[in-house]
Structure formats: C-alpha cells, structure tokens
C-alpha cells in the first residue's frame, strides 16, 4: 500500500514580509521547504514526496530541492494554485492511481518530527483519516464584529497541525464534494469531516509550529538551537 506526501509550499507568505515565497525563507540558513521536505522524506512509511510550489516557480524549486537528503523519494514539483485547497487538488492529481494513503503537510511546519509523522500515519491507517493537533492553552472565543459569540469548552479545543493523513480515495471524494459545493477549507480534515467520516486526533508537539510571521521564525530558531540541530 503506497503512501505519498504532499508538501504544500505554494503560499505567498506575505505575513513574513520577506519579499519572496515563504517556503524559500531561510531558517538558520536552510530554506523552510528544504527542511520540510527532508523531514517528511526521512519518514520510513512515506515512499513519495511531492512538493507543491508557487505558480511559475517550478524550475527554481526543482533546482533547490535536487540535492536534499532523501531526494530519491522526491517527485518533480507541481504548481499549486491561488488557495491552499487549489494546491492540494493539484498535488493530489499528480499522484499515481495506486497511491493508497496521502499525507498533506505544510512546508511552513518545517520543524515537524519524524516520529510524530509516523504516529499520525499509523492512526490514519486504523481510522481512515488522522491529524496531528495540540490541546489549546488559551480559552477560545468565537468572535464576530468585535463581539463574543460563544466560548467553546477549552478541554474540547485543539489546534490542528499537519501532517494530516487520509485514505487517498477519501480525500479525493471529500475534495470533489467541497469543490462541487464551493466550500473552501483552511485544512484538509475539515473536508473529510463534511463527509461524516471519522478523523482521529493524534497529540503532537507545540514545536511543530506554522511559521507565518517574523516572530514565528525567531521562535523556530530558538527551538532549533534547543534541539541542537543543524544551523548555518
Ligand atoms: O497560511 P496557510 O495556512 O494558507 O498556509 C499553509 C501552507 O499551505 C503553507 O505551507 C503554504 O505554503 C501552503 N499554501 C499553498 N498554496 C496556497 C496557499 C498556501 O501551498 N495557495
């Protein structure tokens, strides 16, 4: 049963303000996309890694990724789209028909740990779909027009991360339904939830943060140093 990973790197990254695609921003001297692809390719259960890159950037990303660790698992980059969901659709369309399992990962989560990826893959194989998430430490408020609508019980609130792993046919079906209904999701599990299918939650690590702002980049550098991992 083959397992493939889409590494989504097609975001514009405006909040990082670096003036280049976010995935190319350096974290301690190594671009986020390189870190993310290497982390995912190192996972033994994953056989194929497909980078999904900004439109018009195929050549630049292909050159950058040609020398990564685990390059033998790497497929040629695929062009993503305007919305994250467009990028997922493009990546999925590129996968071989016999792909049984798909892990979708944000390149912006460049610090993901291989052991966590393996745990979420195992959960997906048991339940059909699974995601990494962490329990929230803050109390959540649903807010509209500057007013609180409701306060969901904190014990039930988790922050969704990636990878999120799915039976390939389930994700394809979920995406087709969302597209037909014009529904745009901010993560992929949401699409599968809309089918009424169960999604298992695997507790991950706060360190698997989505690097979105300059402050996140600084926090990621501190985390890397604390882990004693490679810096430039
Ligand atoms: O900021 P956001 O949650 O949209 O981005 C999460 C991930 O999805 C990032 O790694 C980003 O590169 C990717 N993305 C994408 N295509 C888009 C938008 C985001 O691949 N159109």
Coordinates of N, CA and C and ligand atoms in Angstrom, one line a residue, residues 7-13 15 22-23 52-55 80-88 105-109 162 186-187 210-212, ligand 1:
X7 N 3.9 18.2 0.1 CA 4.4 19.2 0.9 C 4.0 20.6 0.3
X8 N 3.1 21.2 0.9 CA 2.5 22.4 0.3 C 3.4 23.6 0.6
X9 N 3.9 24.2 -0.5 CA 4.8 25.3 -0.4 C 4.5 26.4 -1.4
X10 N 3.2 26.5 -1.7 CA 2.8 27.4 -2.8 C 2.2 28.7 -2.2
X11 N 2.3 28.9 -0.9 CA 1.8 30.1 -0.3 C 2.7 31.3 -0.6
X12 N 2.1 32.5 -0.6 CA 2.8 33.7 -1.0 C 3.6 34.2 0.2
X13 N 3.2 33.9 1.4 CA 4.0 34.3 2.6 C 4.1 35.8 2.9
X15 N 2.8 37.6 5.1 CA 2.9 38.0 6.6 C 4.4 37.8 7.1
X22 N 7.3 32.2 0.8 CA 7.6 31.9 2.2 C 8.5 30.6 2.3
X23 N 8.2 29.7 1.4 CA 8.9 28.4 1.5 C 10.4 28.6 1.3
X52 N 4.6 21.0 -3.7 CA 3.6 21.8 -4.4 C 4.1 23.3 -4.3
X53 N 4.4 23.9 -5.4 CA 5.2 25.1 -5.3 C 4.4 26.3 -6.0
X54 N 4.8 27.5 -5.8 CA 4.1 28.6 -6.3 C 4.1 28.6 -7.9
X55 N 3.0 29.0 -8.5 CA 2.9 29.1 -9.9 C 4.1 29.9 -10.5
X80 N 1.2 24.8 -7.6 CA 0.0 25.0 -6.7 C -0.9 26.0 -7.3
X81 N -1.9 26.5 -6.5 CA -2.9 27.4 -7.0 C -3.1 28.6 -6.0
X82 N -4.1 29.3 -6.3 CA -4.4 30.6 -5.6 C -4.7 30.3 -4.1
X83 N -5.5 29.4 -3.8 CA -5.9 29.0 -2.5 C -5.2 27.7 -2.1
X84 N -5.1 27.5 -0.8 CA -4.4 26.2 -0.3 C -5.1 25.0 -0.9
X85 N -6.4 25.1 -0.9 CA -7.2 23.9 -1.5 C -6.9 23.6 -2.9
X86 N -6.6 24.7 -3.7 CA -6.2 24.5 -5.1 C -4.9 23.8 -5.2
X87 N -4.0 24.1 -4.2 CA -2.7 23.5 -4.2 C -2.8 22.0 -3.9
X88 N -3.7 21.7 -2.9 CA -3.9 20.3 -2.5 C -4.5 19.5 -3.8
X105 N 1.1 18.0 4.1 CA 1.9 18.7 5.1 C 2.2 20.1 4.6
X106 N 2.2 21.1 5.6 CA 2.5 22.5 5.3 C 4.0 22.6 5.3
X107 N 4.6 23.1 4.2 CA 6.0 23.4 4.2 C 6.4 24.4 5.4
X108 N 5.4 25.2 5.7 CA 5.6 26.2 6.8 C 5.8 25.5 8.2
X109 N 5.5 24.2 8.3 CA 5.7 23.5 9.5 C 7.1 22.7 9.3
X162 N -0.4 19.9 10.8 CA -0.1 18.9 9.8 C 1.1 18.2 10.2
X186 N -9.8 25.6 5.5 CA -8.5 26.0 5.9 C -7.6 24.8 6.3
X187 N -8.2 23.6 6.4 CA -7.3 22.4 6.5 C -8.1 21.3 5.8
X210 N 3.5 26.5 12.8 CA 3.4 27.0 11.4 C 4.1 28.3 11.4
X211 N 5.2 28.4 10.6 CA 6.0 29.6 10.6 C 5.3 30.6 9.6
X212 N 4.7 31.6 10.2 CA 3.9 32.5 9.4 C 4.4 34.0 9.6
Ligands
LIG1 O1 -1.0 30.2 5.6 P1 -1.7 29.0 5.1 O2 -2.4 28.2 6.2 O3 -2.6 29.2 4.0 O4 -0.6 28.1 4.6 C1 -0.3 26.8 5.0 C2 0.6 26.1 4.0 O5 -0.1 26.0 2.7 C3 1.9 26.8 3.7 O6 2.9 25.9 3.7 C4 1.7 27.3 2.3 O7 2.9 27.4 1.5 C5 0.7 26.4 1.7 N1 -0.2 27.0 0.7 C6 -0.2 26.5 -0.6 N2 -0.9 27.1 -1.6 C7 -1.7 28.2 -1.3 C8 -1.7 28.8 0.0 C9 -0.9 28.1 1.0 O8 0.5 25.5 -0.9 N3 -2.3 28.8 -2.3

